[in-house]
């Protein structure tokens, strides 16, 4: 596989050295299947390294001191790049590439999106901070950036979503498919996702086309934000700010989960959940009852407390 990717990348780089416009790389006879819109020219520009980018580089150098065997990997992934955008585009392109989809092609595409929309880059950095602050298993920013597939899948989604909004849906769906194959989770590029998102572990996460997720939301593995059948249109959940969704949860249909709500692990949610309440069970019920539910005093996505109030839901005793 390594030889295959290297050969493909080399050929693409040789081709592009003689062509200034990315659109020349697209085959004209496939114009109805693959968008040949040119990628905007990426100009090099001087800018001050921001705090996150500087932190990533400092951590990379520290890791190399601890494990010199990783020097080539860290140099290729972080230290050889002049910007955060370049490092991110390169790392995701390497992850999602295969023999017929060279990493150089994906890199140019991803850099075009990231340099045109700095709001995406801001959201990416918010996600990086969110993981570092909320996940005790995350030992550094660079550890998350390089190794956390939930983080990488979310940033791949952000690029795909931008392409989706530009009506470049074939490319967006291609990225969705590669993310599903590589990272084992499925986020439709039509979904709308805010910033400060943590997909913890992330394996088995499914987020449907019309789902909406607010800011500062934490979602664990095997969570489904899905529809309820074959009906089209607006059919997926709407998740408010600061929500925590526990592992193995299914939230189905065009329902709302209010700001600061908590969904206990293994729940099946079929009805709206009010803000700052806790729902748990199959089917899910509000802790404290519908008429007087127990209120959550802090945003659970920040505290990551999965058991407060949940253990009051039943009289189950070990």
mmCIF file of C-alpha atoms in Angstrom:
data_model
loop_
_atom_site.group_PDB
_atom_site.id
_atom_site.type_symbol
_atom_site.label_atom_id
_atom_site.label_comp_id
_atom_site.label_asym_id
_atom_site.label_seq_id
_atom_site.Cartn_x
_atom_site.Cartn_y
_atom_site.Cartn_z
ATOM 1 C CA UNK A 1 0.000 0.000 0.000
ATOM 2 C CA UNK A 2 2.825 2.408 0.857
ATOM 3 C CA UNK A 3 4.447 1.906 -2.520
ATOM 4 C CA UNK A 4 1.125 2.398 -4.254
ATOM 5 C CA UNK A 5 0.408 5.701 -2.521
ATOM 6 C CA UNK A 6 3.945 6.958 -3.055
ATOM 7 C CA UNK A 7 3.796 6.165 -6.763
ATOM 8 C CA UNK A 8 0.435 7.862 -7.180
ATOM 9 C CA UNK A 9 1.553 10.972 -5.309
ATOM 10 C CA UNK A 10 4.758 11.180 -7.334
ATOM 11 C CA UNK A 11 2.863 10.991 -10.621
ATOM 12 C CA UNK A 12 0.419 13.663 -9.520
ATOM 13 C CA UNK A 13 3.208 15.983 -8.417
ATOM 14 C CA UNK A 14 5.003 15.463 -11.755
ATOM 15 C CA UNK A 15 1.791 16.251 -13.591
ATOM 16 C CA UNK A 16 1.036 19.329 -11.532
ATOM 17 C CA UNK A 17 4.524 20.714 -12.045
ATOM 18 C CA UNK A 18 3.529 21.318 -15.670
ATOM 19 C CA UNK A 19 0.012 22.559 -14.940
ATOM 20 C CA UNK A 20 -0.842 25.613 -12.908
ATOM 21 C CA UNK A 21 -4.600 25.043 -12.736
ATOM 22 C CA UNK A 22 -6.052 22.144 -10.793
ATOM 23 C CA UNK A 23 -8.985 21.973 -13.221
ATOM 24 C CA UNK A 24 -6.606 20.693 -15.901
ATOM 25 C CA UNK A 25 -6.185 17.529 -13.864
ATOM 26 C CA UNK A 26 -9.894 16.629 -14.255
ATOM 27 C CA UNK A 27 -10.836 14.547 -17.262
ATOM 28 C CA UNK A 28 -13.249 16.494 -19.422
ATOM 29 C CA UNK A 29 -15.146 13.375 -20.428
ATOM 30 C CA UNK A 30 -16.070 12.870 -16.760
ATOM 31 C CA UNK A 31 -17.366 16.393 -16.251
ATOM 32 C CA UNK A 32 -20.851 15.166 -15.390
ATOM 33 C CA UNK A 33 -19.518 12.924 -12.615
ATOM 34 C CA UNK A 34 -16.722 14.956 -11.051
ATOM 35 C CA UNK A 35 -16.758 18.686 -10.525
ATOM 36 C CA UNK A 36 -13.935 20.350 -12.420
ATOM 37 C CA UNK A 37 -14.274 23.736 -10.801
ATOM 38 C CA UNK A 38 -10.765 25.111 -10.324
ATOM 39 C CA UNK A 39 -9.334 25.252 -6.869
ATOM 40 C CA UNK A 40 -8.572 28.829 -5.948
ATOM 41 C CA UNK A 41 -4.896 29.675 -6.159
ATOM 42 C CA UNK A 42 -3.206 29.125 -2.825
ATOM 43 C CA UNK A 43 -0.762 31.921 -2.212
ATOM 44 C CA UNK A 44 1.883 31.799 0.435
ATOM 45 C CA UNK A 45 1.531 34.590 2.961
ATOM 46 C CA UNK A 46 3.246 35.568 6.144
ATOM 47 C CA UNK A 47 1.170 35.390 9.261
ATOM 48 C CA UNK A 48 1.867 35.105 12.935
ATOM 49 C CA UNK A 49 1.555 31.648 14.364
ATOM 50 C CA UNK A 50 -1.420 31.528 16.667
ATOM 51 C CA UNK A 51 -1.405 29.874 20.049
ATOM 52 C CA UNK A 52 -2.755 26.481 18.944
ATOM 53 C CA UNK A 53 -0.396 26.154 15.975
ATOM 54 C CA UNK A 54 2.609 27.148 18.102
ATOM 55 C CA UNK A 55 1.525 24.693 20.790
ATOM 56 C CA UNK A 56 1.296 21.868 18.245
ATOM 57 C CA UNK A 57 4.829 22.533 17.035
ATOM 58 C CA UNK A 58 6.240 22.788 20.549
ATOM 59 C CA UNK A 59 4.584 19.523 21.556
ATOM 60 C CA UNK A 60 5.847 17.839 18.393
ATOM 61 C CA UNK A 61 9.418 18.840 19.206
ATOM 62 C CA UNK A 62 9.004 17.615 22.781
ATOM 63 C CA UNK A 63 7.688 14.246 21.561
ATOM 64 C CA UNK A 64 10.640 13.895 19.204
ATOM 65 C CA UNK A 65 13.006 14.443 22.113
ATOM 66 C CA UNK A 66 11.215 11.658 23.985
ATOM 67 C CA UNK A 67 10.906 9.310 20.982
ATOM 68 C CA UNK A 68 13.449 10.132 18.256
ATOM 69 C CA UNK A 69 12.114 7.241 16.168
ATOM 70 C CA UNK A 70 9.071 9.445 15.440
ATOM 71 C CA UNK A 71 11.082 12.380 14.079
ATOM 72 C CA UNK A 72 10.282 11.704 10.428
ATOM 73 C CA UNK A 73 6.575 11.229 11.151
ATOM 74 C CA UNK A 74 6.309 14.419 13.183
ATOM 75 C CA UNK A 75 8.325 16.397 10.664
ATOM 76 C CA UNK A 76 6.114 15.264 7.779
ATOM 77 C CA UNK A 77 2.885 15.767 9.707
ATOM 78 C CA UNK A 78 3.605 18.990 11.631
ATOM 79 C CA UNK A 79 7.012 20.614 11.549
ATOM 80 C CA UNK A 80 7.519 20.786 7.770
ATOM 81 C CA UNK A 81 4.366 22.861 7.306
ATOM 82 C CA UNK A 82 4.143 26.639 7.320
ATOM 83 C CA UNK A 83 0.579 26.795 8.613
ATOM 84 C CA UNK A 84 -2.029 24.964 10.633
ATOM 85 C CA UNK A 85 -4.182 24.649 7.513
ATOM 86 C CA UNK A 86 -1.407 22.949 5.564
ATOM 87 C CA UNK A 87 -0.691 20.448 8.335
ATOM 88 C CA UNK A 88 -4.376 19.600 8.704
ATOM 89 C CA UNK A 89 -4.967 19.243 4.957
ATOM 90 C CA UNK A 90 -1.905 17.042 4.624
ATOM 91 C CA UNK A 91 -2.736 14.780 7.565
ATOM 92 C CA UNK A 92 -6.351 14.200 6.550
ATOM 93 C CA UNK A 93 -5.400 13.675 2.910
ATOM 94 C CA UNK A 94 -2.893 10.999 3.906
ATOM 95 C CA UNK A 95 -5.528 9.283 6.042
ATOM 96 C CA UNK A 96 -8.236 9.284 3.367
ATOM 97 C CA UNK A 97 -6.139 8.578 0.275
ATOM 98 C CA UNK A 98 -5.919 5.267 -1.547
ATOM 99 C CA UNK A 99 -4.375 4.016 -4.771
ATOM 100 C CA UNK A 100 -7.024 5.607 -6.991
ATOM 101 C CA UNK A 101 -7.433 8.744 -4.858
ATOM 102 C CA UNK A 102 -3.946 10.210 -4.375
ATOM 103 C CA UNK A 103 -3.131 12.204 -1.270
ATOM 104 C CA UNK A 104 -1.749 15.068 -3.399
ATOM 105 C CA UNK A 105 -5.115 15.495 -5.084
ATOM 106 C CA UNK A 106 -6.941 15.509 -1.755
ATOM 107 C CA UNK A 107 -4.404 17.905 -0.261
ATOM 108 C CA UNK A 108 -5.014 20.489 -2.996
ATOM 109 C CA UNK A 109 -8.761 20.124 -2.568
ATOM 110 C CA UNK A 110 -8.644 20.418 1.235
ATOM 111 C CA UNK A 111 -6.258 23.387 1.168
ATOM 112 C CA UNK A 112 -8.553 25.166 -1.255
ATOM 113 C CA UNK A 113 -11.463 24.786 1.157
ATOM 114 C CA UNK A 114 -9.519 25.705 4.299
ATOM 115 C CA UNK A 115 -7.879 28.801 2.845
ATOM 116 C CA UNK A 116 -11.153 30.079 1.413
ATOM 117 C CA UNK A 117 -13.133 29.627 4.648
ATOM 118 C CA UNK A 118 -11.292 30.628 7.805
ATOM 119 C CA UNK A 119 -14.461 29.998 9.824
ATOM 120 C CA UNK A 120 -13.812 26.273 9.332
ATOM 121 C CA UNK A 121 -10.290 26.664 10.705
ATOM 122 C CA UNK A 122 -11.665 28.483 13.748
ATOM 123 C CA UNK A 123 -14.123 25.618 14.343
ATOM 124 C CA UNK A 124 -11.324 23.061 13.974
ATOM 125 C CA UNK A 125 -9.288 24.798 16.676
ATOM 126 C CA UNK A 126 -12.343 24.977 18.935
ATOM 127 C CA UNK A 127 -12.780 21.213 18.476
ATOM 128 C CA UNK A 128 -9.124 20.650 19.316
ATOM 129 C CA UNK A 129 -9.458 22.629 22.537
ATOM 130 C CA UNK A 130 -12.671 20.798 23.400
ATOM 131 C CA UNK A 131 -11.025 17.382 23.186
ATOM 132 C CA UNK A 132 -7.991 18.481 25.173
ATOM 133 C CA UNK A 133 -10.127 20.002 27.929
ATOM 134 C CA UNK A 134 -12.794 17.292 28.217
ATOM 135 C CA UNK A 135 -11.026 14.008 27.526
ATOM 136 C CA UNK A 136 -8.662 12.872 30.311
ATOM 137 C CA UNK A 137 -7.119 10.392 27.853
ATOM 138 C CA UNK A 138 -5.877 13.235 25.647
ATOM 139 C CA UNK A 139 -2.333 13.986 26.758
ATOM 140 C CA UNK A 140 -1.617 16.839 24.330
ATOM 141 C CA UNK A 141 -2.963 18.837 21.399
ATOM 142 C CA UNK A 142 -0.648 17.070 18.996
ATOM 143 C CA UNK A 143 -1.811 13.686 20.308
ATOM 144 C CA UNK A 144 -5.390 14.603 19.409
ATOM 145 C CA UNK A 145 -4.426 16.172 16.074
ATOM 146 C CA UNK A 146 -2.548 13.103 14.889
ATOM 147 C CA UNK A 147 -4.339 10.196 16.529
ATOM 148 C CA UNK A 148 -7.951 10.900 17.529
ATOM 149 C CA UNK A 149 -10.187 9.613 14.761
ATOM 150 C CA UNK A 150 -13.260 11.389 16.140
ATOM 151 C CA UNK A 151 -11.452 14.716 15.760
ATOM 152 C CA UNK A 152 -10.137 13.850 12.294
ATOM 153 C CA UNK A 153 -13.523 12.604 11.105
ATOM 154 C CA UNK A 154 -15.198 15.787 12.319
ATOM 155 C CA UNK A 155 -12.721 17.975 10.411
ATOM 156 C CA UNK A 156 -13.160 15.849 7.290
ATOM 157 C CA UNK A 157 -16.902 16.430 7.669
ATOM 158 C CA UNK A 158 -16.346 20.195 7.896
ATOM 159 C CA UNK A 159 -14.537 20.168 4.560
ATOM 160 C CA UNK A 160 -17.191 17.931 3.002
ATOM 161 C CA UNK A 161 -19.963 20.185 4.351
ATOM 162 C CA UNK A 162 -18.349 23.220 2.730
ATOM 163 C CA UNK A 163 -18.263 21.380 -0.606
ATOM 164 C CA UNK A 164 -21.891 20.304 -0.093
ATOM 165 C CA UNK A 165 -22.944 23.939 0.346
ATOM 166 C CA UNK A 166 -21.092 24.794 -2.878
ATOM 167 C CA UNK A 167 -23.200 22.157 -4.666
ATOM 168 C CA UNK A 168 -20.109 19.981 -5.126
ATOM 169 C CA UNK A 169 -22.048 17.088 -3.716
ATOM 170 C CA UNK A 170 -20.208 14.291 -5.520
ATOM 171 C CA UNK A 171 -16.953 15.296 -3.875
ATOM 172 C CA UNK A 172 -18.664 15.776 -0.522
ATOM 173 C CA UNK A 173 -20.197 12.304 -0.636
ATOM 174 C CA UNK A 174 -16.877 10.810 -1.714
ATOM 175 C CA UNK A 175 -15.235 12.255 1.408
ATOM 176 C CA UNK A 176 -18.114 10.931 3.535
ATOM 177 C CA UNK A 177 -17.576 7.459 2.122
ATOM 178 C CA UNK A 178 -13.822 7.511 2.716
ATOM 179 C CA UNK A 179 -14.341 8.737 6.297
ATOM 180 C CA UNK A 180 -16.754 5.860 6.875
ATOM 181 C CA UNK A 181 -14.260 3.339 5.515
ATOM 182 C CA UNK A 182 -11.217 4.721 7.330
ATOM 183 C CA UNK A 183 -12.598 5.949 10.669
ATOM 184 C CA UNK A 184 -15.675 3.695 11.086
ATOM 185 C CA UNK A 185 -18.220 6.474 11.543
ATOM 186 C CA UNK A 186 -20.651 8.136 9.156
ATOM 187 C CA UNK A 187 -21.466 11.856 9.089
ATOM 188 C CA UNK A 188 -23.584 13.084 6.198
ATOM 189 C CA UNK A 189 -22.094 16.257 4.664
ATOM 190 C CA UNK A 190 -25.544 17.876 4.683
ATOM 191 C CA UNK A 191 -25.720 17.840 8.492
ATOM 192 C CA UNK A 192 -25.083 21.095 10.349
ATOM 193 C CA UNK A 193 -22.577 20.890 13.202
ATOM 194 C CA UNK A 194 -21.385 23.712 15.449
ATOM 195 C CA UNK A 195 -17.975 24.261 17.032
ATOM 196 C CA UNK A 196 -16.336 22.865 20.159
ATOM 197 C CA UNK A 197 -17.423 19.323 19.265
ATOM 198 C CA UNK A 198 -15.978 16.214 20.871
ATOM 199 C CA UNK A 199 -16.652 12.809 19.318
ATOM 200 C CA UNK A 200 -15.146 10.604 22.018
ATOM 201 C CA UNK A 201 -13.846 7.283 20.627
ATOM 202 C CA UNK A 202 -16.344 7.881 17.785
ATOM 203 C CA UNK A 203 -16.592 4.314 16.464
ATOM 204 C CA UNK A 204 -20.093 3.650 15.161
ATOM 205 C CA UNK A 205 -21.324 7.257 15.267
ATOM 206 C CA UNK A 206 -23.984 7.962 12.611
ATOM 207 C CA UNK A 207 -25.275 11.492 11.932
ATOM 208 C CA UNK A 208 -27.990 11.919 9.328
ATOM 209 C CA UNK A 209 -28.409 14.468 6.554
ATOM 210 C CA UNK A 210 -30.802 16.902 8.250
ATOM 211 C CA UNK A 211 -29.374 16.598 11.760
ATOM 212 C CA UNK A 212 -28.359 19.822 13.492
ATOM 213 C CA UNK A 213 -25.819 19.884 16.334
ATOM 214 C CA UNK A 214 -25.163 23.025 18.362
ATOM 215 C CA UNK A 215 -21.947 24.278 19.918
ATOM 216 C CA UNK A 216 -19.913 22.560 22.649
ATOM 217 C CA UNK A 217 -21.590 19.163 22.298
ATOM 218 C CA UNK A 218 -19.976 15.907 23.466
ATOM 219 C CA UNK A 219 -20.982 12.651 21.779
ATOM 220 C CA UNK A 220 -19.635 9.212 22.631
ATOM 221 C CA UNK A 221 -19.264 6.109 20.492
ATOM 222 C CA UNK A 222 -22.108 4.176 18.849
ATOM 223 C CA UNK A 223 -24.466 7.156 18.912
ATOM 224 C CA UNK A 224 -27.056 7.432 16.132
ATOM 225 C CA UNK A 225 -28.784 10.670 15.201
ATOM 226 C CA UNK A 226 -31.119 9.094 12.690
ATOM 227 C CA UNK A 227 -34.504 9.056 11.050
ATOM 228 C CA UNK A 228 -37.438 6.805 11.787
ATOM 229 C CA UNK A 229 -38.109 5.268 8.374
ATOM 230 C CA UNK A 230 -38.255 6.030 4.666
ATOM 231 C CA UNK A 231 -39.785 9.493 4.913
ATOM 232 C CA UNK A 232 -37.706 12.273 3.358
ATOM 233 C CA UNK A 233 -37.350 15.917 4.205
ATOM 234 C CA UNK A 234 -36.359 17.234 7.611
ATOM 235 C CA UNK A 235 -36.183 13.930 9.467
ATOM 236 C CA UNK A 236 -33.247 13.999 11.898
ATOM 237 C CA UNK A 237 -32.686 15.293 15.467
ATOM 238 C CA UNK A 238 -31.797 18.826 16.472
ATOM 239 C CA UNK A 239 -29.238 18.890 19.300
ATOM 240 C CA UNK A 240 -28.852 22.053 21.379
ATOM 241 C CA UNK A 241 -25.715 23.633 22.832
ATOM 242 C CA UNK A 242 -23.816 21.913 25.645
ATOM 243 C CA UNK A 243 -25.544 18.540 25.272
ATOM 244 C CA UNK A 244 -23.912 15.271 26.381
ATOM 245 C CA UNK A 245 -25.004 12.091 24.582
ATOM 246 C CA UNK A 246 -23.852 8.840 26.185
ATOM 247 C CA UNK A 247 -22.497 5.767 24.415
ATOM 248 C CA UNK A 248 -24.860 3.521 22.489
ATOM 249 C CA UNK A 249 -27.670 6.062 22.337
ATOM 250 C CA UNK A 250 -30.188 6.357 19.500
ATOM 251 C CA UNK A 251 -31.935 9.696 18.989
ATOM 252 C CA UNK A 252 -34.474 9.197 16.225
ATOM 253 C CA UNK A 253 -36.673 11.518 14.222
ATOM 254 C CA UNK A 254 -37.075 15.272 13.874
ATOM 255 C CA UNK A 255 -37.043 15.932 17.608
ATOM 256 C CA UNK A 256 -35.248 18.457 19.786
ATOM 257 C CA UNK A 257 -32.724 17.922 22.560
ATOM 258 C CA UNK A 258 -32.632 21.153 24.553
ATOM 259 C CA UNK A 259 -29.539 23.115 25.549
ATOM 260 C CA UNK A 260 -27.561 21.508 28.358
ATOM 261 C CA UNK A 261 -29.521 18.251 28.323
ATOM 262 C CA UNK A 262 -27.959 14.867 29.091
ATOM 263 C CA UNK A 263 -28.856 11.548 27.457
ATOM 264 C CA UNK A 264 -27.782 8.486 29.420
ATOM 265 C CA UNK A 265 -25.864 5.675 27.768
ATOM 266 C CA UNK A 266 -27.904 3.108 25.875
ATOM 267 C CA UNK A 267 -31.018 5.256 25.650
ATOM 268 C CA UNK A 268 -33.515 5.367 22.793
ATOM 269 C CA UNK A 269 -34.947 8.879 22.511
ATOM 270 C CA UNK A 270 -38.100 9.342 20.447
ATOM 271 C CA UNK A 271 -39.516 12.562 21.936
ATOM 272 C CA UNK A 272 -38.257 16.068 22.686
ATOM 273 C CA UNK A 273 -36.005 16.447 25.726
ATOM 274 C CA UNK A 274 -36.301 19.803 27.553
ATOM 275 C CA UNK A 275 -33.242 21.925 28.217
ATOM 276 C CA UNK A 276 -31.044 21.040 31.220
ATOM 277 C CA UNK A 277 -32.821 17.753 31.937
ATOM 278 C CA UNK A 278 -31.624 14.151 31.938
ATOM 279 C CA UNK A 279 -33.225 11.417 29.860
ATOM 280 C CA UNK A 280 -32.337 7.740 30.140
ATOM 281 C CA UNK A 281 -33.762 4.351 29.235
ATOM 282 C CA UNK A 282 -35.423 2.520 26.362
ATOM 283 C CA UNK A 283 -37.663 4.271 25.617
ATOM 284 C CA UNK A 284 -36.043 7.242 27.329
ATOM 285 C CA UNK A 285 -37.782 8.917 30.260
ATOM 286 C CA UNK A 286 -36.965 12.131 32.102
ATOM 287 C CA UNK A 287 -35.291 11.748 35.473
ATOM 288 C CA UNK A 288 -37.720 13.177 38.015
ATOM 289 C CA UNK A 289 -40.706 12.716 35.724
ATOM 290 C CA UNK A 290 -42.250 14.759 32.944
ATOM 291 C CA UNK A 291 -44.017 17.201 35.266
ATOM 292 C CA UNK A 292 -41.039 18.014 37.491
ATOM 293 C CA UNK A 293 -37.794 16.798 35.878
ATOM 294 C CA UNK A 294 -34.515 17.152 37.756
ATOM 295 C CA UNK A 295 -32.561 20.092 36.346
ATOM 296 C CA UNK A 296 -28.892 19.889 35.392
ATOM 297 C CA UNK A 297 -26.996 22.783 36.989
ATOM 298 C CA UNK A 298 -23.968 22.716 34.653
ATOM 299 C CA UNK A 299 -23.575 21.972 30.971
ATOM 300 C CA UNK A 300 -22.916 18.211 30.953
ATOM 301 C CA UNK A 301 -20.839 18.361 27.769
ATOM 302 C CA UNK A 302 -18.192 20.227 29.772
ATOM 303 C CA UNK A 303 -18.335 18.199 32.977
ATOM 304 C CA UNK A 304 -18.607 14.878 31.090
ATOM 305 C CA UNK A 305 -20.464 13.511 34.123
ATOM 306 C CA UNK A 306 -22.406 10.496 32.876
ATOM 307 C CA UNK A 307 -23.842 9.313 36.195
ATOM 308 C CA UNK A 308 -25.198 12.358 38.022
ATOM 309 C CA UNK A 309 -28.990 11.973 38.180
ATOM 310 C CA UNK A 310 -28.843 8.901 35.908
ATOM 311 C CA UNK A 311 -28.328 6.580 38.896
ATOM 312 C CA UNK A 312 -31.525 8.044 40.380
ATOM 313 C CA UNK A 313 -33.555 6.790 37.446
ATOM 314 C CA UNK A 314 -34.282 3.339 38.841
ATOM 315 C CA UNK A 315 -34.046 1.284 42.016
ATOM 316 C CA UNK A 316 -31.557 -1.115 40.442
ATOM 317 C CA UNK A 317 -29.042 -2.163 43.090
ATOM 318 C CA UNK A 318 -25.856 -4.170 42.633
#
